[in-house]
Tab-separated table of C-alpha atoms in Angstrom:
chain	number	residue	atom	x	y	z
H	212	UNK	CA	-59.182	-8.858	100.437
H	213	UNK	CA	-57.937	-5.788	98.529
H	214	UNK	CA	-54.542	-5.984	96.900
H	215	UNK	CA	-52.084	-3.765	98.767
H	216	UNK	CA	-50.901	-0.804	96.773
H	217	UNK	CA	-47.361	-1.008	95.503
H	218	UNK	CA	-45.036	1.726	96.726
H	219	UNK	CA	-44.471	4.451	94.185
H	220	UNK	CA	-40.921	4.861	92.886
H	221	UNK	CA	-39.128	8.005	93.998
H	222	UNK	CA	-39.308	11.001	91.667
H	223	UNK	CA	-36.444	11.227	89.210
H	224	UNK	CA	-34.670	13.932	91.178
H	225	UNK	CA	-34.678	11.689	94.272
H	226	UNK	CA	-33.604	8.467	92.525
H	227	UNK	CA	-30.631	6.538	93.940
H	228	UNK	CA	-27.279	7.517	92.507
H	229	UNK	CA	-25.554	5.143	90.069
H	230	UNK	CA	-22.234	3.574	91.014
H	231	UNK	CA	-19.223	5.719	90.201
H	232	UNK	CA	-16.930	4.667	87.365
H	233	UNK	CA	-13.177	5.091	87.864
H	234	UNK	CA	-11.382	7.681	85.751
H	235	UNK	CA	-7.761	8.774	85.307
H	236	UNK	CA	-5.772	10.106	88.255
H	237	UNK	CA	-8.360	9.033	90.815
H	238	UNK	CA	-11.229	10.965	89.236
H	239	UNK	CA	-14.671	9.344	89.089
H	240	UNK	CA	-17.711	9.586	86.831
H	241	UNK	CA	-21.366	9.227	87.762
H	242	UNK	CA	-23.021	8.832	84.332
H	243	UNK	CA	-26.627	9.489	83.399
H	244	UNK	CA	-27.883	10.765	86.738
H	245	UNK	CA	-31.523	11.953	86.450
H	246	UNK	CA	-32.087	15.403	87.916
H	247	UNK	CA	-35.680	15.890	86.756
H	248	UNK	CA	-38.450	14.272	84.731
H	249	UNK	CA	-41.396	15.792	82.909
H	250	UNK	CA	-44.519	13.974	81.662
H	251	UNK	CA	-44.147	12.923	78.051
H	252	UNK	CA	-40.531	14.068	77.827
H	253	UNK	CA	-37.198	12.306	78.017
H	254	UNK	CA	-35.594	12.248	81.476
H	255	UNK	CA	-33.263	15.148	82.143
H	256	UNK	CA	-29.874	13.716	83.054
H	257	UNK	CA	-26.397	14.880	83.902
H	258	UNK	CA	-22.957	13.308	84.081
H	259	UNK	CA	-20.993	14.183	87.202
H	260	UNK	CA	-17.192	14.183	87.002
H	261	UNK	CA	-15.663	14.091	90.480
H	262	UNK	CA	-12.064	14.888	91.452
H	263	UNK	CA	-9.965	12.454	93.435
H	264	UNK	CA	-10.602	12.350	97.176
H	265	UNK	CA	-13.647	12.522	99.374
H	266	UNK	CA	-14.597	16.193	99.044
H	267	UNK	CA	-16.680	18.159	99.431
H	268	UNK	CA	-15.491	19.357	96.040
H	269	UNK	CA	-16.382	22.691	94.431
H	270	UNK	CA	-18.740	22.183	91.511
H	271	UNK	CA	-19.534	23.836	88.192
H	272	UNK	CA	-22.587	23.104	86.050
H	273	UNK	CA	-21.662	22.774	82.363
H	274	UNK	CA	-24.236	23.400	79.613
H	275	UNK	CA	-23.492	22.236	76.074
H	276	UNK	CA	-23.823	24.133	72.829
H	277	UNK	CA	-25.665	23.296	69.632
H	278	UNK	CA	-27.853	26.300	68.876
H	279	UNK	CA	-30.409	25.159	71.477
H	280	UNK	CA	-31.512	22.465	69.010
H	281	UNK	CA	-28.618	19.976	69.004
H	282	UNK	CA	-26.015	18.592	71.368
H	283	UNK	CA	-25.846	16.593	74.551
H	284	UNK	CA	-24.220	16.534	77.958
H	285	UNK	CA	-21.446	14.339	76.543
H	286	UNK	CA	-20.087	17.077	74.280
H	287	UNK	CA	-17.726	19.890	75.166
H	288	UNK	CA	-17.286	20.964	71.555
H	289	UNK	CA	-15.084	19.624	68.739
H	290	UNK	CA	-11.895	21.072	70.195
H	291	UNK	CA	-12.209	18.672	73.135
H	292	UNK	CA	-13.287	15.213	71.929
H	293	UNK	CA	-14.807	12.683	74.268
H	294	UNK	CA	-14.616	13.522	77.938
H	295	UNK	CA	-11.300	15.362	77.820
H	296	UNK	CA	-12.793	18.767	78.641
H	297	UNK	CA	-14.542	17.603	81.784
H	298	UNK	CA	-11.710	15.326	82.855
H	299	UNK	CA	-9.249	18.221	82.710
H	300	UNK	CA	-11.385	20.315	85.051
H	301	UNK	CA	-12.013	17.416	87.436
H	302	UNK	CA	-8.267	16.746	87.549
H	303	UNK	CA	-7.837	20.394	88.603
H	304	UNK	CA	-9.966	19.734	91.687
H	305	UNK	CA	-13.365	20.950	90.470
H	306	UNK	CA	-16.369	18.673	89.984
H	307	UNK	CA	-18.203	19.135	86.680
H	308	UNK	CA	-21.908	18.374	86.271
H	309	UNK	CA	-22.558	18.309	82.518
H	310	UNK	CA	-26.320	18.456	82.017
H	311	UNK	CA	-28.772	17.838	79.234
H	312	UNK	CA	-31.651	20.278	78.835
H	313	UNK	CA	-34.705	20.346	76.592
H	314	UNK	CA	-33.825	21.356	73.055
H	315	UNK	CA	-35.876	23.803	71.021
H	316	UNK	CA	-37.517	20.962	69.082
H	317	UNK	CA	-38.809	19.605	72.393
H	318	UNK	CA	-39.891	22.825	74.098
H	319	UNK	CA	-39.480	26.552	73.539
H	320	UNK	CA	-38.196	29.277	75.825
H	321	UNK	CA	-38.081	29.444	78.847
H	322	UNK	CA	-37.928	25.638	79.183
H	323	UNK	CA	-34.152	25.608	78.697
H	324	UNK	CA	-33.558	28.060	81.545
H	325	UNK	CA	-36.041	26.176	83.737
H	326	UNK	CA	-34.021	23.000	83.192
H	327	UNK	CA	-30.699	24.699	83.926
H	328	UNK	CA	-32.091	26.160	87.135
H	329	UNK	CA	-33.459	22.730	88.072
H	330	UNK	CA	-29.981	21.238	87.640
H	331	UNK	CA	-28.488	23.810	90.027
H	332	UNK	CA	-31.209	23.155	92.598
H	333	UNK	CA	-30.617	19.411	92.283
H	334	UNK	CA	-26.880	19.810	92.865
H	335	UNK	CA	-27.584	21.841	95.970
H	336	UNK	CA	-30.166	19.351	97.265
H	337	UNK	CA	-27.967	16.249	96.784
H	338	UNK	CA	-24.630	17.883	97.601
H	339	UNK	CA	-23.878	15.821	100.709
H	340	UNK	CA	-24.465	12.517	98.882
H	341	UNK	CA	-22.440	13.664	95.905
H	342	UNK	CA	-19.478	14.940	97.898
H	343	UNK	CA	-19.713	18.451	96.458
H	344	UNK	CA	-20.018	21.940	97.901
H	345	UNK	CA	-23.632	22.795	97.164
H	346	UNK	CA	-23.409	26.239	98.714
H	347	UNK	CA	-21.259	27.764	95.962
H	348	UNK	CA	-21.971	26.295	92.511
H	349	UNK	CA	-20.703	28.018	89.376
H	350	UNK	CA	-22.006	27.850	85.796
H	351	UNK	CA	-20.096	27.325	82.551
H	352	UNK	CA	-21.196	26.774	78.997
H	353	UNK	CA	-20.286	27.076	75.355
H	354	UNK	CA	-22.362	28.792	72.664
H	355	UNK	CA	-26.058	28.141	73.462
H	356	UNK	CA	-24.894	26.667	76.756
H	357	UNK	CA	-22.904	29.823	77.431
H	358	UNK	CA	-26.114	31.785	76.881
H	359	UNK	CA	-27.872	29.623	79.488
H	360	UNK	CA	-24.936	29.847	81.902
H	361	UNK	CA	-25.048	33.644	81.619
H	362	UNK	CA	-28.777	33.599	82.321
H	363	UNK	CA	-28.176	31.464	85.413
H	364	UNK	CA	-25.880	34.179	86.687
H	365	UNK	CA	-28.228	37.047	85.893
H	366	UNK	CA	-31.885	35.998	86.088
H	367	UNK	CA	-33.427	36.496	89.521
H	368	UNK	CA	-37.068	36.938	88.449
H	369	UNK	CA	-39.207	34.354	90.326
H	370	UNK	CA	-41.430	34.106	87.246
H	371	UNK	CA	-38.487	32.526	85.403
H	372	UNK	CA	-37.485	30.100	88.161
H	373	UNK	CA	-39.674	27.287	86.843
H	374	UNK	CA	-40.926	24.283	88.778
H	375	UNK	CA	-38.969	21.503	87.095
H	376	UNK	CA	-37.492	18.857	89.399
H	377	UNK	CA	-36.651	19.623	92.993
H	378	UNK	CA	-37.921	22.957	94.260
H	379	UNK	CA	-36.849	24.941	97.293
H	380	UNK	CA	-33.064	25.328	97.015
H	381	UNK	CA	-31.643	28.402	95.338
H	382	UNK	CA	-30.644	28.277	91.670
H	383	UNK	CA	-28.092	31.074	92.119
H	384	UNK	CA	-24.483	30.612	91.005
H	385	UNK	CA	-21.364	32.367	92.264
H	386	UNK	CA	-19.547	32.723	88.951
H	387	UNK	CA	-20.111	32.308	85.208
H	388	UNK	CA	-17.683	31.258	82.482
H	389	UNK	CA	-19.179	31.599	78.996
H	390	UNK	CA	-17.509	30.673	75.722
H	391	UNK	CA	-18.790	32.558	72.618
H	392	UNK	CA	-22.319	33.035	74.019
H	393	UNK	CA	-25.302	34.728	72.368
H	394	UNK	CA	-26.189	37.487	74.820
H	395	UNK	CA	-28.566	39.806	72.956
H	396	UNK	CA	-31.259	38.008	70.974
H	397	UNK	CA	-32.916	41.304	70.085
H	398	UNK	CA	-29.814	42.527	68.282
H	399	UNK	CA	-28.446	39.152	67.186
H	400	UNK	CA	-29.805	39.155	63.637
H	401	UNK	CA	-28.417	42.617	62.984
H	402	UNK	CA	-25.017	41.588	64.318
H	403	UNK	CA	-25.010	38.458	62.162
H	404	UNK	CA	-26.336	40.134	59.012
H	405	UNK	CA	-29.492	38.002	59.160
H	406	UNK	CA	-33.202	38.754	58.887
H	407	UNK	CA	-34.843	39.247	62.317
H	408	UNK	CA	-38.156	38.189	60.741
H	409	UNK	CA	-36.755	34.808	59.643
H	410	UNK	CA	-38.638	32.125	61.593
H	411	UNK	CA	-36.093	29.454	60.670
H	412	UNK	CA	-33.109	30.743	62.640
H	413	UNK	CA	-31.802	29.048	65.761
H	414	UNK	CA	-32.984	32.001	67.842
H	415	UNK	CA	-36.482	31.836	66.345
H	416	UNK	CA	-36.709	28.116	67.047
H	417	UNK	CA	-35.722	28.780	70.652
H	418	UNK	CA	-38.345	31.503	71.069
H	419	UNK	CA	-41.071	29.791	69.049
H	420	UNK	CA	-41.258	32.818	66.736
H	421	UNK	CA	-38.932	35.125	64.853
H	422	UNK	CA	-37.336	37.693	67.192
H	423	UNK	CA	-38.972	40.507	65.226
H	424	UNK	CA	-42.367	38.937	65.913
H	425	UNK	CA	-41.641	38.188	69.577
H	426	UNK	CA	-39.593	41.158	70.834
H	427	UNK	CA	-40.618	40.703	74.464
H	428	UNK	CA	-39.581	37.043	74.477
H	429	UNK	CA	-36.338	37.907	72.668
H	430	UNK	CA	-35.522	40.480	75.332
H	431	UNK	CA	-36.498	38.168	78.185
H	432	UNK	CA	-34.234	35.443	76.767
H	433	UNK	CA	-31.275	37.843	76.471
H	434	UNK	CA	-28.685	37.891	79.275
H	435	UNK	CA	-28.092	41.534	78.369
H	436	UNK	CA	-31.579	42.444	79.620
H	437	UNK	CA	-30.922	41.005	83.086
H	438	UNK	CA	-27.624	42.704	83.953
H	439	UNK	CA	-27.444	44.253	87.416
H	440	UNK	CA	-24.865	45.310	89.971
H	441	UNK	CA	-25.600	42.080	91.837
H	442	UNK	CA	-24.258	39.882	89.036
H	443	UNK	CA	-21.618	37.306	90.010
H	444	UNK	CA	-18.152	37.505	88.420
H	445	UNK	CA	-18.116	36.691	84.703
H	446	UNK	CA	-15.450	35.323	82.367
H	447	UNK	CA	-16.303	35.810	78.681
H	448	UNK	CA	-14.138	34.189	75.982
H	449	UNK	CA	-14.828	34.684	72.266
H	450	UNK	CA	-13.097	34.328	68.906
H	451	UNK	CA	-12.949	37.526	66.879
H	452	UNK	CA	-13.550	35.566	63.651
H	453	UNK	CA	-16.642	33.779	64.984
H	454	UNK	CA	-18.962	33.178	62.006
H	455	UNK	CA	-21.921	31.923	64.051
H	456	UNK	CA	-22.072	34.156	67.134
H	457	UNK	CA	-20.477	37.544	66.423
H	458	UNK	CA	-17.877	38.573	68.984
H	459	UNK	CA	-19.773	41.810	69.620
H	460	UNK	CA	-22.311	39.745	71.552
H	461	UNK	CA	-19.741	39.087	74.301
H	462	UNK	CA	-18.394	42.626	74.052
H	463	UNK	CA	-21.863	44.069	74.550
H	464	UNK	CA	-22.501	41.976	77.665
H	465	UNK	CA	-19.074	42.837	79.071
H	466	UNK	CA	-19.747	46.553	78.558
H	467	UNK	CA	-23.114	46.276	80.310
H	468	UNK	CA	-21.656	44.363	83.250
H	469	UNK	CA	-18.877	46.925	83.669
H	470	UNK	CA	-21.378	49.778	83.494
H	471	UNK	CA	-23.410	48.104	86.247
H	472	UNK	CA	-20.336	47.780	88.450
H	473	UNK	CA	-20.100	43.999	88.142
H	474	UNK	CA	-16.865	41.996	87.925
H	475	UNK	CA	-16.214	40.859	84.347
H	476	UNK	CA	-13.197	39.718	82.348
H	477	UNK	CA	-13.426	39.532	78.553
H	478	UNK	CA	-10.736	37.944	76.411
H	479	UNK	CA	-11.016	37.704	72.634
H	480	UNK	CA	-8.908	35.670	70.204
H	481	UNK	CA	-7.937	37.187	66.832
H	482	UNK	CA	-8.625	34.766	63.975
H	483	UNK	CA	-10.472	32.234	66.144
H	484	UNK	CA	-13.799	30.921	64.858
H	485	UNK	CA	-16.800	29.506	66.698
H	486	UNK	CA	-16.073	26.438	68.849
H	487	UNK	CA	-12.351	27.256	68.486
H	488	UNK	CA	-12.444	25.596	65.045
H	489	UNK	CA	-8.908	25.294	63.651
H	490	UNK	CA	-7.665	27.349	66.597
H	491	UNK	CA	-6.075	24.840	68.998
H	492	UNK	CA	-4.013	27.479	70.790
H	493	UNK	CA	-7.149	29.517	71.508
H	494	UNK	CA	-8.939	26.382	72.733
H	495	UNK	CA	-6.092	25.489	75.080
H	496	UNK	CA	-5.839	29.037	76.398
H	497	UNK	CA	-9.614	29.251	76.894
H	498	UNK	CA	-9.582	26.097	78.992
H	499	UNK	CA	-6.608	27.322	81.035
H	500	UNK	CA	-8.344	30.648	81.699
H	501	UNK	CA	-11.568	28.884	82.627
H	502	UNK	CA	-9.876	26.544	85.086
H	503	UNK	CA	-8.025	29.487	86.658
H	504	UNK	CA	-11.269	31.471	86.917
H	505	UNK	CA	-13.152	28.571	88.497
H	506	UNK	CA	-10.341	27.837	90.931
H	507	UNK	CA	-10.254	31.490	91.974
H	508	UNK	CA	-14.020	31.610	92.474
H	509	UNK	CA	-14.474	28.195	94.068
H	510	UNK	CA	-11.168	27.377	95.717
H	511	UNK	CA	-9.787	30.825	96.373
H	512	UNK	CA	-6.774	30.367	94.135
């Protein structure tokens, strides 16, 4: 008699949710939730920080920085150690899904955007279970994560949608908050005083080649190249003394969004470096502005 086949486990994006862990002020954390899996790669996971109450809560997808080659979903940058960044936003009534994505040492462009889009689709598909409003997600990120958040708001090309994780739901977002994001990979080396033919830069590792040797990929990976009048509202925050991502990168995107007729607010901080290093007042103000922006977009005030 043949041995009956064992039932296959559900795909990662359909796996049961972990139990929620209690946080301060009634907030809750669902840690390490898989939103997609790829053969031969680590599972793609996110941590979901939920406000107090039953919901449905508005939700923002957060994407970490690290030059596309470092970092994890647990980090909001050195100005906000531990989970303080995400806890602050959850306490303000907005759920935060902080997601990992494939780093440049694991896969090159456009894998990172494919993963970010997969995370949005997953949030939409599991919204009822999660107690979130899946109809109106926003995106937020810092540095490389700000670059990906901006792309989530701007890229509508089906060729860049990807097929990671759950497919079907939209990956569109209704607002983007980006802290010190690279926005123009074609012009980045010139802005930073670097060599566009250098294959060892963070941008080259993302693209799989130096920007000078892969101009089409550099343009495709640039939020600046995808600006249109249909862009959602943007909040761009950048230190004027940023040594890693020149402030002109945010200024250039803001100018393009305004020229297209899109809604954009740009605020820059004199003397503030990348990641708000040694600029605690800028860090605090950036978080306050981000919470206010997200509340206005997702809660109407």
